[in-house]
Amino acid sequence: MPKQAKKRKGKKGSGPMPSGGAGLIRFFEDETPGVKIGPTTVVILASILIVATIISHVWYLATN
C-alpha cells in the first residue's frame, strides 16, 4: 500500500501563482497598514542620505 502525500490547505482566498512570474512573485490585493512610500521616494531619500554623509565626512576632515 503506497503512502499518500498529505495535501496542504492554503489560506482561505489564496489564488494560484501567476504563470508569467514562474511562481517567484505573488501579488496581494490586500491593503496592509502602515506608511506607503513609493520606490522613487526611497531612491531620492537614500541619495540625499548618501550625499549628506559624504559632505559631513569632508567637512569633518577639513576642520580637523
PDB file of N, CA and C in Angstrom:
ATOM      1  N   MET A   1       0.840  -1.169   0.000  1.00  0.00           N
ATOM      2  CA  MET A   1       0.000   0.000   0.000  1.00  0.00           C
ATOM      3  C   MET A   1       0.897   1.248   0.000  1.00  0.00           C
ATOM      4  N   PRO A   2       0.879   2.068  -1.072  1.00  0.00           N
ATOM      5  CA  PRO A   2       1.752   3.244  -1.146  1.00  0.00           C
ATOM      6  C   PRO A   2       1.270   4.351  -0.219  1.00  0.00           C
ATOM      7  N   LYS A   3       2.244   5.113   0.277  1.00  0.00           N
ATOM      8  CA  LYS A   3       1.903   6.248   1.131  1.00  0.00           C
ATOM      9  C   LYS A   3       1.398   7.387   0.262  1.00  0.00           C
ATOM     10  N   GLN A   4       0.399   8.062   0.755  1.00  0.00           N
ATOM     11  CA  GLN A   4      -0.148   9.203   0.027  1.00  0.00           C
ATOM     12  C   GLN A   4       0.338  10.485   0.689  1.00  0.00           C
ATOM     13  N   ALA A   5       0.724  11.432  -0.146  1.00  0.00           N
ATOM     14  CA  ALA A   5       1.173  12.726   0.372  1.00  0.00           C
ATOM     15  C   ALA A   5      -0.027  13.511   0.865  1.00  0.00           C
ATOM     16  N   LYS A   6       0.159  14.154   2.002  1.00  0.00           N
ATOM     17  CA  LYS A   6      -0.918  14.978   2.536  1.00  0.00           C
ATOM     18  C   LYS A   6      -0.954  16.290   1.776  1.00  0.00           C
ATOM     19  N   LYS A   7      -2.136  16.689   1.413  1.00  0.00           N
ATOM     20  CA  LYS A   7      -2.293  17.968   0.731  1.00  0.00           C
ATOM     21  C   LYS A   7      -2.408  19.066   1.776  1.00  0.00           C
ATOM     22  N   ARG A   8      -1.641  20.115   1.564  1.00  0.00           N
ATOM     23  CA  ARG A   8      -1.731  21.263   2.468  1.00  0.00           C
ATOM     24  C   ARG A   8      -2.821  22.179   1.970  1.00  0.00           C
ATOM     25  N   LYS A   9      -3.639  22.588   2.891  1.00  0.00           N
ATOM     26  CA  LYS A   9      -4.690  23.527   2.536  1.00  0.00           C
ATOM     27  C   LYS A   9      -4.145  24.932   2.674  1.00  0.00           C
ATOM     28  N   GLY A  10      -4.288  25.727   1.617  1.00  0.00           N
ATOM     29  CA  GLY A  10      -3.815  27.106   1.649  1.00  0.00           C
ATOM     30  C   GLY A  10      -4.762  27.971   2.448  1.00  0.00           C
ATOM     31  N   LYS A  11      -4.367  29.195   2.640  1.00  0.00           N
ATOM     32  CA  LYS A  11      -5.225  30.134   3.348  1.00  0.00           C
ATOM     33  C   LYS A  11      -6.476  30.383   2.529  1.00  0.00           C
ATOM     34  N   LYS A  12      -7.507  30.703   3.220  1.00  0.00           N
ATOM     35  CA  LYS A  12      -8.772  30.958   2.557  1.00  0.00           C
ATOM     36  C   LYS A  12      -8.645  32.177   1.653  1.00  0.00           C
ATOM     37  N   GLY A  13      -9.010  32.046   0.399  1.00  0.00           N
ATOM     38  CA  GLY A  13      -8.967  33.158  -0.533  1.00  0.00           C
ATOM     39  C   GLY A  13      -7.641  33.293  -1.264  1.00  0.00           C
ATOM     40  N   SER A  14      -6.718  32.370  -1.045  1.00  0.00           N
ATOM     41  CA  SER A  14      -5.447  32.487  -1.760  1.00  0.00           C
ATOM     42  C   SER A  14      -5.626  31.959  -3.175  1.00  0.00           C
ATOM     43  N   GLY A  15      -5.084  32.691  -4.113  1.00  0.00           N
ATOM     44  CA  GLY A  15      -5.229  32.332  -5.510  1.00  0.00           C
ATOM     45  C   GLY A  15      -4.032  31.557  -6.013  1.00  0.00           C
ATOM     46  N   PRO A  16      -4.103  31.134  -7.248  1.00  0.00           N
ATOM     47  CA  PRO A  16      -2.978  30.400  -7.822  1.00  0.00           C
ATOM     48  C   PRO A  16      -1.800  31.328  -8.101  1.00  0.00           C
ATOM     49  N   MET A  17      -0.632  30.750  -8.222  1.00  0.00           N
ATOM     50  CA  MET A  17       0.563  31.525  -8.529  1.00  0.00           C
ATOM     51  C   MET A  17       0.479  32.013  -9.972  1.00  0.00           C
ATOM     52  N   PRO A  18       0.999  33.219 -10.254  1.00  0.00           N
ATOM     53  CA  PRO A  18       0.968  33.721 -11.619  1.00  0.00           C
ATOM     54  C   PRO A  18       1.890  32.910 -12.519  1.00  0.00           C
ATOM     55  N   SER A  19       1.412  32.566 -13.714  1.00  0.00           N
ATOM     56  CA  SER A  19       2.214  31.741 -14.608  1.00  0.00           C
ATOM     57  C   SER A  19       3.369  32.516 -15.220  1.00  0.00           C
ATOM     58  N   GLY A  20       3.209  33.822 -15.438  1.00  0.00           N
ATOM     59  CA  GLY A  20       4.272  34.620 -16.042  1.00  0.00           C
ATOM     60  C   GLY A  20       5.460  34.816 -15.129  1.00  0.00           C
ATOM     61  N   GLY A  21       5.256  34.789 -13.821  1.00  0.00           N
ATOM     62  CA  GLY A  21       6.334  35.002 -12.868  1.00  0.00           C
ATOM     63  C   GLY A  21       6.999  33.716 -12.442  1.00  0.00           C
ATOM     64  N   ALA A  22       6.574  32.604 -12.964  1.00  0.00           N
ATOM     65  CA  ALA A  22       7.121  31.285 -12.642  1.00  0.00           C
ATOM     66  C   ALA A  22       7.077  31.011 -11.140  1.00  0.00           C
ATOM     67  N   GLY A  23       6.108  31.606 -10.467  1.00  0.00           N
ATOM     68  CA  GLY A  23       5.937  31.355  -9.045  1.00  0.00           C
ATOM     69  C   GLY A  23       6.878  32.137  -8.152  1.00  0.00           C
ATOM     70  N   LEU A  24       7.663  33.052  -8.702  1.00  0.00           N
ATOM     71  CA  LEU A  24       8.611  33.801  -7.887  1.00  0.00           C
ATOM     72  C   LEU A  24       7.979  35.023  -7.254  1.00  0.00           C
ATOM     73  N   ILE A  25       6.998  35.585  -7.917  1.00  0.00           N
ATOM     74  CA  ILE A  25       6.351  36.797  -7.416  1.00  0.00           C
ATOM     75  C   ILE A  25       4.865  36.506  -7.261  1.00  0.00           C
ATOM     76  N   ARG A  26       4.324  36.926  -6.148  1.00  0.00           N
ATOM     77  CA  ARG A  26       2.891  36.754  -5.942  1.00  0.00           C
ATOM     78  C   ARG A  26       2.318  38.098  -5.535  1.00  0.00           C
ATOM     79  N   PHE A  27       1.262  38.497  -6.202  1.00  0.00           N
ATOM     80  CA  PHE A  27       0.671  39.797  -5.943  1.00  0.00           C
ATOM     81  C   PHE A  27      -0.483  39.639  -4.961  1.00  0.00           C
ATOM     82  N   PHE A  28      -0.517  40.531  -3.986  1.00  0.00           N
ATOM     83  CA  PHE A  28      -1.583  40.528  -2.997  1.00  0.00           C
ATOM     84  C   PHE A  28      -2.389  41.801  -3.162  1.00  0.00           C
ATOM     85  N   GLU A  29      -3.685  41.664  -3.127  1.00  0.00           N
ATOM     86  CA  GLU A  29      -4.564  42.812  -3.267  1.00  0.00           C
ATOM     87  C   GLU A  29      -4.968  43.383  -1.915  1.00  0.00           C
ATOM     88  N   ASP A  30      -4.623  42.712  -0.845  1.00  0.00           N
ATOM     89  CA  ASP A  30      -4.997  43.185   0.489  1.00  0.00           C
ATOM     90  C   ASP A  30      -4.184  44.415   0.846  1.00  0.00           C
ATOM     91  N   GLU A  31      -4.847  45.368   1.463  1.00  0.00           N
ATOM     92  CA  GLU A  31      -4.169  46.573   1.936  1.00  0.00           C
ATOM     93  C   GLU A  31      -3.556  46.276   3.298  1.00  0.00           C
ATOM     94  N   THR A  32      -2.325  46.684   3.485  1.00  0.00           N
ATOM     95  CA  THR A  32      -1.669  46.497   4.767  1.00  0.00           C
ATOM     96  C   THR A  32      -1.536  47.843   5.462  1.00  0.00           C
ATOM     97  N   PRO A  33      -1.620  47.862   6.778  1.00  0.00           N
ATOM     98  CA  PRO A  33      -1.481  49.137   7.490  1.00  0.00           C
ATOM     99  C   PRO A  33      -0.033  49.608   7.464  1.00  0.00           C
ATOM    100  N   GLY A  34       0.140  50.903   7.541  1.00  0.00           N
ATOM    101  CA  GLY A  34       1.487  51.458   7.586  1.00  0.00           C
ATOM    102  C   GLY A  34       1.668  52.565   6.574  1.00  0.00           C
ATOM    103  N   VAL A  35       2.863  53.115   6.571  1.00  0.00           N
ATOM    104  CA  VAL A  35       3.192  54.224   5.683  1.00  0.00           C
ATOM    105  C   VAL A  35       3.438  53.677   4.279  1.00  0.00           C
ATOM    106  N   LYS A  36       2.849  54.322   3.298  1.00  0.00           N
ATOM    107  CA  LYS A  36       3.035  53.914   1.906  1.00  0.00           C
ATOM    108  C   LYS A  36       4.030  54.871   1.254  1.00  0.00           C
ATOM    109  N   ILE A  37       5.188  54.364   0.862  1.00  0.00           N
ATOM    110  CA  ILE A  37       6.218  55.167   0.214  1.00  0.00           C
ATOM    111  C   ILE A  37       6.570  54.485  -1.098  1.00  0.00           C
ATOM    112  N   GLY A  38       6.571  55.265  -2.156  1.00  0.00           N
ATOM    113  CA  GLY A  38       6.899  54.729  -3.467  1.00  0.00           C
ATOM    114  C   GLY A  38       8.390  54.496  -3.637  1.00  0.00           C
ATOM    115  N   PRO A  39       8.769  53.717  -4.641  1.00  0.00           N
ATOM    116  CA  PRO A  39      10.184  53.423  -4.854  1.00  0.00           C
ATOM    117  C   PRO A  39      11.003  54.650  -5.243  1.00  0.00           C
ATOM    118  N   THR A  40      10.398  55.594  -5.960  1.00  0.00           N
ATOM    119  CA  THR A  40      11.112  56.815  -6.342  1.00  0.00           C
ATOM    120  C   THR A  40      11.484  57.622  -5.105  1.00  0.00           C
ATOM    121  N   THR A  41      10.567  57.727  -4.171  1.00  0.00           N
ATOM    122  CA  THR A  41      10.825  58.456  -2.931  1.00  0.00           C
ATOM    123  C   THR A  41      11.952  57.805  -2.141  1.00  0.00           C
ATOM    124  N   VAL A  42      11.968  56.492  -2.101  1.00  0.00           N
ATOM    125  CA  VAL A  42      13.011  55.775  -1.364  1.00  0.00           C
ATOM    126  C   VAL A  42      14.382  56.033  -1.990  1.00  0.00           C
ATOM    127  N   VAL A  43      14.458  56.013  -3.321  1.00  0.00           N
ATOM    128  CA  VAL A  43      15.733  56.256  -4.003  1.00  0.00           C
ATOM    129  C   VAL A  43      16.211  57.682  -3.751  1.00  0.00           C
ATOM    130  N   ILE A  44      15.298  58.646  -3.812  1.00  0.00           N
ATOM    131  CA  ILE A  44      15.663  60.050  -3.581  1.00  0.00           C
ATOM    132  C   ILE A  44      16.151  60.249  -2.147  1.00  0.00           C
ATOM    133  N   LEU A  45      15.429  59.706  -1.178  1.00  0.00           N
ATOM    134  CA  LEU A  45      15.839  59.851   0.225  1.00  0.00           C
ATOM    135  C   LEU A  45      17.173  59.155   0.497  1.00  0.00           C
ATOM    136  N   ALA A  46      17.395  58.007  -0.112  1.00  0.00           N
ATOM    137  CA  ALA A  46      18.672  57.311   0.063  1.00  0.00           C
ATOM    138  C   ALA A  46      19.815  58.116  -0.542  1.00  0.00           C
ATOM    139  N   SER A  47      19.575  58.726  -1.700  1.00  0.00           N
ATOM    140  CA  SER A  47      20.602  59.560  -2.339  1.00  0.00           C
ATOM    141  C   SER A  47      20.937  60.770  -1.476  1.00  0.00           C
ATOM    142  N   ILE A  48      19.912  61.395  -0.909  1.00  0.00           N
ATOM    143  CA  ILE A  48      20.137  62.545  -0.023  1.00  0.00           C
ATOM    144  C   ILE A  48      20.956  62.121   1.196  1.00  0.00           C
ATOM    145  N   LEU A  49      20.655  60.969   1.757  1.00  0.00           N
ATOM    146  CA  LEU A  49      21.404  60.477   2.916  1.00  0.00           C
ATOM    147  C   LEU A  49      22.865  60.221   2.559  1.00  0.00           C
ATOM    148  N   ILE A  50      23.114  59.644   1.397  1.00  0.00           N
ATOM    149  CA  ILE A  50      24.487  59.371   0.964  1.00  0.00           C
ATOM    150  C   ILE A  50      25.262  60.668   0.771  1.00  0.00           C
ATOM    151  N   VAL A  51      24.641  61.639   0.097  1.00  0.00           N
ATOM    152  CA  VAL A  51      25.300  62.927  -0.142  1.00  0.00           C
ATOM    153  C   VAL A  51      25.568  63.641   1.183  1.00  0.00           C
ATOM    154  N   ALA A  52      24.613  63.624   2.101  1.00  0.00           N
ATOM    155  CA  ALA A  52      24.802  64.272   3.402  1.00  0.00           C
ATOM    156  C   ALA A  52      25.931  63.608   4.184  1.00  0.00           C
ATOM    157  N   THR A  53      26.049  62.297   4.090  1.00  0.00           N
ATOM    158  CA  THR A  53      27.123  61.583   4.775  1.00  0.00           C
ATOM    159  C   THR A  53      28.486  61.964   4.198  1.00  0.00           C
ATOM    160  N   ILE A  54      28.578  62.022   2.873  1.00  0.00           N
ATOM    161  CA  ILE A  54      29.841  62.406   2.229  1.00  0.00           C
ATOM    162  C   ILE A  54      30.219  63.831   2.602  1.00  0.00           C
ATOM    163  N   ILE A  55      29.254  64.743   2.570  1.00  0.00           N
ATOM    164  CA  ILE A  55      29.525  66.141   2.927  1.00  0.00           C
ATOM    165  C   ILE A  55      29.988  66.244   4.378  1.00  0.00           C
ATOM    166  N   SER A  56      29.357  65.498   5.279  1.00  0.00           N
ATOM    167  CA  SER A  56      29.760  65.569   6.688  1.00  0.00           C
ATOM    168  C   SER A  56      31.171  65.021   6.892  1.00  0.00           C
ATOM    169  N   HIS A  57      31.545  63.976   6.165  1.00  0.00           N
ATOM    170  CA  HIS A  57      32.904  63.447   6.267  1.00  0.00           C
ATOM    171  C   HIS A  57      33.927  64.450   5.734  1.00  0.00           C
ATOM    172  N   VAL A  58      33.635  65.066   4.609  1.00  0.00           N
ATOM    173  CA  VAL A  58      34.542  66.060   4.039  1.00  0.00           C
ATOM    174  C   VAL A  58      34.669  67.245   4.982  1.00  0.00           C
ATOM    175  N   TRP A  59      33.560  67.693   5.547  1.00  0.00           N
ATOM    176  CA  TRP A  59      33.573  68.824   6.474  1.00  0.00           C
ATOM    177  C   TRP A  59      34.409  68.492   7.717  1.00  0.00           C
ATOM    178  N   TYR A  60      34.234  67.272   8.226  1.00  0.00           N
ATOM    179  CA  TYR A  60      34.996  66.850   9.404  1.00  0.00           C
ATOM    180  C   TYR A  60      36.495  66.843   9.111  1.00  0.00           C
ATOM    181  N   LEU A  61      36.886  66.316   7.948  1.00  0.00           N
ATOM    182  CA  LEU A  61      38.301  66.265   7.590  1.00  0.00           C
ATOM    183  C   LEU A  61      38.871  67.660   7.336  1.00  0.00           C
ATOM    184  N   ALA A  62      38.060  68.575   6.820  1.00  0.00           N
ATOM    185  CA  ALA A  62      38.532  69.921   6.521  1.00  0.00           C
ATOM    186  C   ALA A  62      38.725  70.748   7.790  1.00  0.00           C
ATOM    187  N   THR A  63      37.937  70.488   8.816  1.00  0.00           N
ATOM    188  CA  THR A  63      38.018  71.291  10.041  1.00  0.00           C
ATOM    189  C   THR A  63      39.032  70.738  11.038  1.00  0.00           C
ATOM    190  N   ASN A  64      39.497  69.532  10.854  1.00  0.00           N
ATOM    191  CA  ASN A  64      40.472  68.944  11.798  1.00  0.00           C
ATOM    192  C   ASN A  64      41.835  68.832  11.181  1.00  0.00           C
TER     193      ASN A  64
END
